[in-house]
Every structure is written in C-alpha cells, then in structure tokens.
Short mmCIF file of C-alpha atoms and ligand atoms in Angstrom, two decimals:
data_model
loop_
_atom_site.label_atom_id
_atom_site.label_comp_id
_atom_site.label_asym_id
_atom_site.label_seq_id
_atom_site.Cartn_x
_atom_site.Cartn_y
_atom_site.Cartn_z
CA MET T 278 0.00 0.00 0.00
CA SER T 279 1.39 3.42 -0.90
CA SER T 280 2.13 5.99 1.78
CA ASP T 281 0.04 9.07 2.39
CA VAL T 282 2.85 11.25 1.03
CA GLU T 283 3.23 9.15 -2.14
CA ARG T 284 -0.52 9.25 -2.71
CA ARG T 285 -0.54 13.03 -2.37
CA SER T 286 2.51 13.45 -4.57
CA ARG T 287 0.76 11.38 -7.27
CA ARG T 288 -2.25 13.69 -7.05
CA ALA T 289 0.14 16.59 -7.55
CA GLY T 290 1.12 14.95 -10.85
CA GLY T 291 4.04 13.06 -9.29
CA ARG T 292 6.07 16.27 -9.16
CA PRO T 293 8.38 16.61 -6.17
CA ILE T 294 7.41 19.08 -3.48
CA SER T 295 9.83 21.95 -2.91
CA VAL T 296 10.00 24.46 -0.10
CA SER T 297 11.62 27.78 0.77
CA PHE T 298 11.96 29.42 4.17
CA GLU T 299 11.71 33.06 5.19
CA PHE T 300 13.64 34.56 8.11
CA PHE T 301 14.02 38.05 9.50
CA PRO T 302 17.33 39.67 10.50
CA PRO T 303 17.98 39.40 14.25
CA LYS T 304 18.24 42.46 16.52
CA THR T 305 20.13 40.99 19.47
CA PRO T 306 22.79 38.30 20.01
CA GLU T 307 20.10 36.06 21.57
CA MET T 308 17.86 36.48 18.52
CA GLU T 309 20.85 35.77 16.30
CA ALA T 310 21.49 32.50 18.15
CA THR T 311 17.82 31.52 17.72
CA LEU T 312 17.96 32.34 14.01
CA TRP T 313 21.11 30.29 13.42
CA ASN T 314 19.76 27.33 15.38
CA SER T 315 16.73 27.46 13.11
CA ILE T 316 18.78 27.78 9.92
CA THR T 317 20.97 24.87 11.02
CA ARG T 318 17.90 22.73 11.77
CA LEU T 319 16.09 23.52 8.52
CA ALA T 320 19.08 23.54 6.15
CA PRO T 321 19.28 19.71 5.73
CA LEU T 322 15.77 19.83 4.23
CA ALA T 323 17.45 21.37 1.17
CA PRO T 324 15.11 24.31 0.57
CA LYS T 325 15.09 25.83 -2.90
CA PHE T 326 16.14 29.11 -1.26
CA VAL T 327 15.99 30.89 2.08
CA SER T 328 14.95 34.52 2.16
CA VAL T 329 15.78 37.29 4.61
CA THR T 330 13.40 40.21 5.03
CA TYR T 331 14.22 43.92 4.86
CA GLY T 332 12.88 46.04 7.73
CA ALA T 333 10.23 48.68 7.10
CA GLY T 334 11.73 51.71 5.36
CA GLY T 335 15.01 49.87 4.84
CA SER T 336 15.61 49.93 8.61
CA THR T 337 17.48 46.62 8.60
CA ARG T 338 19.65 47.34 5.55
CA GLU T 339 22.90 46.41 7.37
CA ARG T 340 21.44 43.51 9.36
CA THR T 341 19.77 41.98 6.31
CA HIS T 342 23.04 42.23 4.40
CA THR T 343 25.06 40.72 7.26
CA THR T 344 22.64 37.81 7.65
CA VAL T 345 22.52 37.09 3.92
CA GLU T 346 26.30 37.32 3.63
CA ARG T 347 26.74 34.87 6.52
CA ILE T 348 24.38 32.44 4.79
CA VAL T 349 26.53 32.67 1.65
CA LYS T 350 29.77 32.16 3.56
CA GLU T 351 28.76 29.50 6.07
CA THR T 352 26.15 27.38 4.33
CA ARG T 353 25.32 25.82 1.00
CA LEU T 354 21.89 27.42 1.00
CA ALA T 355 20.81 29.80 -1.76
CA PRO T 356 19.84 33.05 -0.06
CA ALA T 357 17.31 35.53 -1.41
CA ALA T 358 17.60 39.06 -0.06
CA HIS T 359 14.38 41.07 0.32
CA LEU T 360 14.76 44.66 -0.86
CA THR T 361 12.31 47.56 -0.83
CA CYS T 362 12.51 50.88 -2.67
CA VAL T 363 10.61 52.97 -0.12
CA SER T 364 12.41 56.10 1.18
CA ALA T 365 15.55 55.50 -0.88
CA THR T 366 17.07 57.03 -4.01
CA LYS T 367 17.75 54.87 -7.04
CA GLY T 368 21.46 55.29 -6.34
CA GLU T 369 21.09 53.93 -2.79
CA VAL T 370 19.03 50.96 -3.92
CA ASP T 371 21.43 50.20 -6.79
CA GLU T 372 24.35 50.24 -4.35
CA VAL T 373 22.61 47.65 -2.15
CA VAL T 374 21.92 45.53 -5.24
CA ARG T 375 25.56 45.69 -6.36
CA GLY T 376 26.66 44.83 -2.81
CA TYR T 377 24.53 41.67 -2.92
CA TRP T 378 25.94 40.61 -6.28
CA ASP T 379 29.50 41.15 -5.02
CA ALA T 380 28.68 39.09 -1.91
CA GLY T 381 27.60 36.17 -4.12
CA VAL T 382 23.83 36.63 -3.80
CA ARG T 383 21.88 35.77 -6.96
CA HIS T 384 18.24 36.13 -5.90
CA ILE T 385 16.33 39.21 -4.71
CA VAL T 386 12.74 39.46 -3.45
CA ALA T 387 11.81 42.90 -4.82
CA LEU T 388 9.18 44.91 -2.97
CA ARG T 389 7.82 48.40 -2.85
CA GLY T 390 7.56 48.49 0.94
CA ASP T 391 4.98 50.06 3.23
CA PRO T 392 4.55 53.83 3.37
CA PRO T 393 6.96 55.42 5.88
CA GLY T 394 3.98 56.50 8.03
CA GLY T 395 2.85 52.87 8.28
CA VAL T 396 0.18 50.68 6.66
CA GLY T 397 -2.89 52.71 5.79
CA GLN T 398 -0.99 55.93 4.92
CA THR T 399 -0.73 57.07 1.30
CA TYR T 400 2.40 55.78 -0.42
CA GLU T 401 4.62 58.43 -2.01
CA PRO T 402 7.65 57.26 -3.98
CA HIS T 403 10.95 58.96 -3.16
CA GLY T 404 11.55 61.90 -5.52
CA GLU T 405 14.74 60.31 -6.86
CA GLY T 406 13.75 56.72 -6.24
CA TYR T 407 12.16 53.82 -8.11
CA ARG T 408 8.49 54.76 -8.48
CA THR T 409 7.00 51.27 -8.50
CA THR T 410 8.04 47.72 -7.76
CA ALA T 411 8.05 47.00 -11.51
CA ASP T 412 10.63 49.80 -11.92
CA LEU T 413 12.68 48.26 -9.12
CA VAL T 414 12.51 44.81 -10.74
CA ALA T 415 13.68 46.28 -14.05
CA GLY T 416 16.51 48.12 -12.25
CA ILE T 417 17.69 44.93 -10.54
CA ARG T 418 17.56 42.99 -13.80
CA ARG T 419 19.53 45.75 -15.55
CA SER T 420 22.15 45.65 -12.80
CA ALA T 421 22.96 41.92 -13.06
CA ASN T 422 21.46 38.56 -13.88
CA PHE T 423 19.54 38.16 -10.60
CA GLU T 424 16.60 35.86 -10.12
CA VAL T 425 13.80 38.16 -8.94
CA SER T 426 10.75 37.16 -6.90
CA VAL T 427 7.88 39.52 -6.03
CA SER T 428 4.80 39.59 -3.79
CA ALA T 429 1.21 38.63 -4.59
CA TYR T 430 -1.96 39.17 -2.57
CA PRO T 431 -4.69 36.51 -2.89
CA GLU T 432 -7.03 38.71 -0.83
CA LYS T 433 -5.96 42.01 -2.48
CA HIS T 434 -3.40 44.39 -1.10
CA PRO T 435 -5.04 46.55 1.61
CA GLU T 436 -4.38 49.70 -0.51
CA SER T 437 -5.82 48.18 -3.66
CA PRO T 438 -9.11 49.44 -5.07
CA SER T 439 -9.74 46.15 -6.92
CA PHE T 440 -8.41 42.72 -7.84
CA ASP T 441 -7.89 44.02 -11.37
CA THR T 442 -5.50 46.72 -10.11
CA ASP T 443 -3.55 44.12 -8.17
CA LEU T 444 -3.37 41.84 -11.21
CA ASP T 445 -2.17 44.75 -13.39
CA ILE T 446 0.56 45.49 -10.83
CA LEU T 447 1.58 41.81 -10.66
CA ALA T 448 1.60 41.53 -14.47
CA ALA T 449 3.81 44.66 -14.69
CA LYS T 450 6.27 43.11 -12.20
CA VAL T 451 6.43 39.91 -14.26
CA ASP T 452 6.82 41.86 -17.51
CA ALA T 453 9.73 43.70 -15.87
CA GLY T 454 11.50 40.38 -15.21
CA ALA T 455 10.14 38.75 -12.05
CA THR T 456 10.03 34.97 -12.37
CA ARG T 457 8.14 34.01 -9.21
CA ALA T 458 5.47 35.52 -6.96
CA ILE T 459 5.20 34.61 -3.29
CA THR T 460 1.83 35.23 -1.69
CA GLN T 461 0.88 37.02 1.47
CA CYS T 462 -0.17 34.39 4.01
CA PHE T 463 -3.77 33.19 3.86
CA PHE T 464 -5.83 30.69 5.83
CA ASP T 465 -8.64 29.94 3.40
CA ASN T 466 -7.23 27.95 0.48
CA ASP T 467 -10.23 28.71 -1.74
CA LEU T 468 -9.16 32.37 -1.78
CA TYR T 469 -5.71 31.35 -3.06
CA PHE T 470 -7.17 29.21 -5.86
CA ALA T 471 -9.64 31.93 -6.86
CA PHE T 472 -6.71 34.36 -7.13
CA LEU T 473 -4.65 31.82 -9.08
CA ASP T 474 -7.49 31.42 -11.59
CA LYS T 475 -7.75 35.20 -12.03
CA ALA T 476 -3.96 35.54 -12.46
CA ARG T 477 -3.83 32.74 -15.07
CA ALA T 478 -6.81 34.27 -16.91
CA ARG T 479 -4.89 37.58 -16.94
CA GLY T 480 -1.97 35.76 -18.63
CA ILE T 481 0.35 35.77 -15.59
CA ASP T 482 2.20 32.48 -15.97
CA VAL T 483 4.98 32.53 -13.34
CA PRO T 484 4.72 30.27 -10.28
CA ILE T 485 2.55 31.89 -7.59
CA VAL T 486 3.92 30.19 -4.50
CA PRO T 487 1.67 30.07 -1.43
CA GLY T 488 3.17 31.76 1.63
CA ILE T 489 2.34 29.61 4.64
CA LEU T 490 2.30 31.04 8.14
CA PRO T 491 2.03 28.31 10.78
CA VAL T 492 0.03 30.05 13.52
CA SER T 493 0.94 29.18 17.08
CA ASN T 494 0.25 32.57 18.61
CA PHE T 495 -3.32 33.09 17.51
CA LYS T 496 -3.73 36.59 19.01
CA GLN T 497 -0.57 37.85 17.28
CA ALA T 498 -1.67 36.31 13.96
CA LYS T 499 -5.10 37.92 14.31
CA ASN T 500 -3.55 41.37 14.79
CA PHE T 501 -1.32 40.83 11.75
CA SER T 502 -4.28 39.62 9.69
CA GLU T 503 -6.32 42.70 10.56
CA LYS T 504 -3.50 44.92 9.26
CA THR T 505 -2.97 42.96 6.07
CA GLY T 506 -6.63 42.25 5.34
CA THR T 507 -6.15 38.48 5.63
CA TYR T 508 -9.38 36.60 6.34
CA MET T 509 -9.28 34.64 9.62
CA PRO T 510 -11.96 31.94 9.35
CA GLU T 511 -14.20 31.29 12.38
CA TRP T 512 -13.13 27.65 12.48
CA LEU T 513 -9.52 28.72 12.95
CA ALA T 514 -10.38 30.93 15.91
CA ALA T 515 -12.43 28.06 17.37
CA ARG T 516 -9.46 25.69 17.24
CA PHE T 517 -7.40 27.99 19.46
CA GLU T 518 -10.27 28.85 21.81
CA GLY T 519 -9.40 28.54 25.51
CA LEU T 520 -5.69 27.97 24.83
CA ASP T 521 -4.37 31.47 25.59
CA ASN T 522 -2.39 30.18 28.56
CA ASP T 523 -1.46 26.81 27.09
CA PRO T 524 1.41 27.32 24.62
CA GLU T 525 2.26 23.60 24.41
CA THR T 526 -1.20 22.61 23.19
CA ARG T 527 -1.31 25.68 20.92
CA LYS T 528 1.86 24.43 19.24
CA LEU T 529 0.36 20.99 18.61
CA ILE T 530 -2.80 22.55 17.20
CA ALA T 531 -0.67 24.89 15.06
CA ALA T 532 1.15 21.94 13.49
CA ALA T 533 -2.13 20.13 12.82
CA VAL T 534 -3.78 23.21 11.28
CA ALA T 535 -0.81 24.07 9.03
CA ALA T 536 -0.44 20.42 7.95
CA GLU T 537 -4.11 20.34 7.05
CA GLN T 538 -3.69 23.52 4.98
CA VAL T 539 -0.63 22.32 3.05
CA PHE T 540 -2.10 18.83 2.46
CA ASP T 541 -5.22 20.41 0.98
CA LEU T 542 -3.01 22.56 -1.28
CA VAL T 543 -1.00 19.49 -2.35
CA ASP T 544 -4.22 17.58 -3.03
CA ARG T 545 -5.22 20.44 -5.31
CA GLY T 546 -1.94 20.42 -7.26
CA VAL T 547 0.42 22.76 -5.39
CA THR T 548 4.03 21.56 -5.26
CA GLU T 549 5.93 24.61 -4.02
CA PHE T 550 5.61 26.27 -0.60
CA HIS T 551 7.19 29.31 1.04
CA PHE T 552 7.14 29.12 4.85
CA TYR T 553 7.14 32.21 7.06
CA THR T 554 9.28 30.68 9.82
CA LEU T 555 9.37 33.70 12.19
CA ASN T 556 12.91 32.40 12.83
CA ARG T 557 11.56 29.25 14.55
CA ALA T 558 12.28 25.85 13.07
CA ASP T 559 10.12 23.35 14.98
CA LEU T 560 6.71 23.78 13.37
CA VAL T 561 8.08 24.20 9.86
CA TYR T 562 10.37 21.18 10.28
CA ALA T 563 7.42 19.06 11.40
CA ILE T 564 5.22 20.17 8.51
CA CYS T 565 8.01 19.50 6.00
CA HIS T 566 8.47 16.05 7.53
CA LEU T 567 4.76 15.36 7.01
CA LEU T 568 5.16 16.49 3.39
CA GLY T 569 7.81 13.80 2.99
CA ILE T 570 10.75 16.22 2.96
CA ARG T 571 13.62 14.63 4.87
CA PRO T 572 17.34 15.24 5.33
CA PRO T 573 19.27 13.21 2.74
CA GLN T 574 21.08 11.20 5.43
CA GLU T 575 19.24 10.63 8.69
CA THR T 576 22.54 9.29 10.11
CA GLY T 577 23.99 12.82 10.06
CA ALA T 578 27.22 11.62 8.40
CA GLY T 579 28.58 14.56 6.46
CA ASP T 580 31.48 15.66 4.30
CA GLY T 581 32.80 18.33 6.64
CA LYS T 582 30.60 21.17 5.41
CA GLY T 583 26.90 20.63 6.01
CA GLN T 584 24.09 22.58 4.42
CA ALA T 585 24.50 24.92 7.38
CA ALA T 586 27.88 24.74 8.95
CA ALA T 587 27.10 27.29 11.64
P1 FAD H 255 3.32 46.13 -5.02
O1 FAD H 255 3.07 44.72 -5.36
O2 FAD H 255 4.14 46.92 -5.95
O3 FAD H 255 1.98 46.89 -4.83
C1 FAD H 255 1.06 46.44 -3.84
C2 FAD H 255 -0.29 47.03 -4.13
O4 FAD H 255 -0.26 48.44 -3.96
C3 FAD H 255 -0.76 46.82 -5.53
O5 FAD H 255 -1.29 45.54 -5.71
C4 FAD H 255 -1.77 47.92 -5.64
O6 FAD H 255 -2.94 47.57 -4.98
C5 FAD H 255 -1.08 49.05 -4.91
N1 FAD H 255 -0.28 49.81 -5.88
C6 FAD H 255 1.09 49.79 -6.00
N2 FAD H 255 1.49 50.60 -6.99
C7 FAD H 255 0.37 51.15 -7.51
C8 FAD H 255 0.13 52.07 -8.55
N3 FAD H 255 1.13 52.61 -9.28
N4 FAD H 255 -1.17 52.41 -8.82
C9 FAD H 255 -2.20 51.90 -8.11
N5 FAD H 255 -2.02 51.01 -7.09
C10 FAD H 255 -0.77 50.65 -6.81
N6 FAD H 255 7.82 44.60 3.46
C11 FAD H 255 9.02 45.03 3.92
O7 FAD H 255 9.16 46.19 4.35
N7 FAD H 255 10.12 44.19 3.93
C12 FAD H 255 10.05 42.92 3.46
O8 FAD H 255 11.06 42.19 3.50
C13 FAD H 255 8.80 42.44 2.96
N8 FAD H 255 8.68 41.18 2.47
C14 FAD H 255 7.49 40.76 1.94
C15 FAD H 255 7.41 39.50 1.37
C16 FAD H 255 6.21 39.03 0.84
C17 FAD H 255 6.15 37.65 0.22
C18 FAD H 255 5.04 39.88 0.87
C19 FAD H 255 3.73 39.37 0.34
C20 FAD H 255 5.12 41.14 1.43
C21 FAD H 255 6.33 41.61 1.96
N9 FAD H 255 6.46 42.90 2.50
C22 FAD H 255 7.68 43.33 2.99
C23 FAD H 255 5.29 43.79 2.60
C24 FAD H 255 5.20 44.80 1.44
O9 FAD H 255 6.31 45.66 1.44
C25 FAD H 255 3.91 45.63 1.61
O10 FAD H 255 2.78 44.82 1.46
C26 FAD H 255 3.83 46.88 0.74
O11 FAD H 255 2.72 47.66 1.17
C27 FAD H 255 3.64 46.60 -0.73
O12 FAD H 255 4.83 46.23 -1.32
P2 FAD H 255 4.74 45.26 -2.64
O13 FAD H 255 6.04 45.09 -3.25
O14 FAD H 255 3.93 44.09 -2.31
O15 FAD H 255 3.90 46.29 -3.56
#
C-alpha cells in the first residue's frame, strides 16, 4: 500500500514538493542565536532558497546584508535578499543591489515596501527613487542577472481598489522580469485558488507560491491579519479557543492546522511552498516532515561542510 505522502505526490502529478523558508534579521545576540539554530535545523531539508526580510523603510539594511552574507559564507543554502525601494534614491538601492551581487547573492525578493507612516498611509515614492516595484525589478535585472521574486496578494493588497488593479501590478512586475510571486499568508485555500485562476486568466504564468504562516500565537496572527486584510476563518479561531495560557497545546494545534492547509493545497496540485518561519524551526520542520521532505542522510554523516555549517 502506498504511503500518504506518495498518494498526495501522485495527485500533484508526481512532481516533487519543494520548499523555501523566510527569516528576519535578528536584533540581538540572543535572537541571532535563535535564528542560526533554526537555519541549522532547517538547512538539511534542502530548501530551494531561504529569504531574509528587509525592515520597514530599509531599517534593517545592514542587518539583512550581514545575515545574507553569513548564509553565503557559512552554508550551502541559496539566499534571497528582500529589498524595498521605499524612502531611498535609485542610487542607494542600486548600491545595495551591487553589494549583494558582489557578496555572491543571486536572488532578490523585490518589494515596494509600506509607506513610511505605516500601513494605511498614502504611499509616495521617493523623488529620486524607483516609483513602482516593476521599476525596481527592471533596475535589478539591468544591474545583473539576478533571479527576482515579487509579492502577490490573494485577498488584495489593503491599498488596492480592486483585484484588477492588483493583477495589473503583478503583471507589470512579471513583464519587468520577475520569475516568481510569493503570496501574502492566507488561511482559506479557496481564496488562493480563486486568485490563481484570475492571475492565469490575466496571462500571468509565473509560479505563484503560497506563503504559509504556521500560527501558534493566535492573538498575534489575528492582529497581523487585521492589518494585512487576511481573512481569519471562524473555524480557525475556534481551534485555538481557551488555549491562551497553554502554549504547548497551541503548538500541537498549530502543526495540525498548518499540515491540514498544506495537504489540501498538495491535493489540489500545489508543489511549491514558502514558509514564514518567524525564525523558529520546529513547526516548519514538522510540517516538511509530514510532506515527505527529509534530510538526505538521517545518520547525520557529512562531508565536513553541512548545508549549514554554523
Ligand atoms: P506592489 O506589489 O508593488 O503593490 C502592492 C499594491 O499596492 C498593488 O497591488 C496595488 O494595490 C497598490 N499599488 C502599488 N502601486 C500602484 C500604482 N502605481 N497604482 C495603483 N495602485 C498601486 N515589506 C518590507 O518592508 N520588507 C520585506 O522584506 C517584505 N517582504 C514581503 C514578502 C512578501 C512575500 C510579501 C507578500 C510582502 C512583503 N512585505 C515586505 C510587505 C510589502 O512591502 C507591503 O505589502 C507593501 O505595502 C507593498 O509592497 P509590494 O512590493 O507588495 O507592492
């Protein structure tokens, strides 16, 4: 009898499942230790790439660069550096891009960024900056032969007047040279598939990779969802009901809920996932294990330089 994973993989057309992991740059030595423990734990799962976010308004420019550079130097992982064009001149952005190329980075996640006043304020491009994300993508592609990923919003970007506007913006980013879109997190898979259908009908043919946020802190996730306009289904709230003071059980529920979400996506043909790790490995490791993604050698025997040699 075939295993659950094999059965699911067959439904996905027999294509292998691939994953990528997103981290944020640490602020303190303790956070740095947590991040590197997580990278070391997740690296043997051979992700397609690992991405490192860029703080609002470019506030983590140095820390993002340092983290990405360390990944290049100390691991065999392929890092993707997030980069926004908010509050920066073209010259400043181009310098960051060149710095990444020189450091050996070959993949950038290109973003506009939130308005300096925060989500909900009107976005004004910098007078001497890239005006749109599509401009930024074109600038990066002009600079060097980077792989460029961009964002996508299955439930519309909060600033967007309509799905059509969002699709026009996504199409412009792809026309400018982006080869992958990664979605904002979502909890209702039907919304992702409805968006996918609209994007395909609009002629957008790059992979639109679901961004998966395993929720263990429900209250925090709810706050985030309110800001980003992500729909939090009633059933999800119900699963975490009464567990505010029970982090252990919350974690078990979180793994079950995220596994259910990714299995449903696999059953419906999805083979690529981007996990928002929040710099924690446990939940993501467990979900990848359930997806059949394992370290190549469970014995741990290596050749001196592991995927993460930190
Ligand atoms: P875009 O995709 O360029 O635009 C988003 C929406 O804004 C459009 O869909 C449209 O509704 C509206 N819009 C934009 N331009 C126009 C226009 N010319 N006319 C009309 N409407 C327009 N933020 C960070 O600060 N750092 C990060 O590292 C980071 N990583 C992210 C990773 C992912 C996968 C995602 C989904 C988001 C990330 N963000 C990050 C958040 C992102 O910066 C914000 O959502 C920001 O508000 C929009 O940036 P964007 O590149 O998604 O914008």
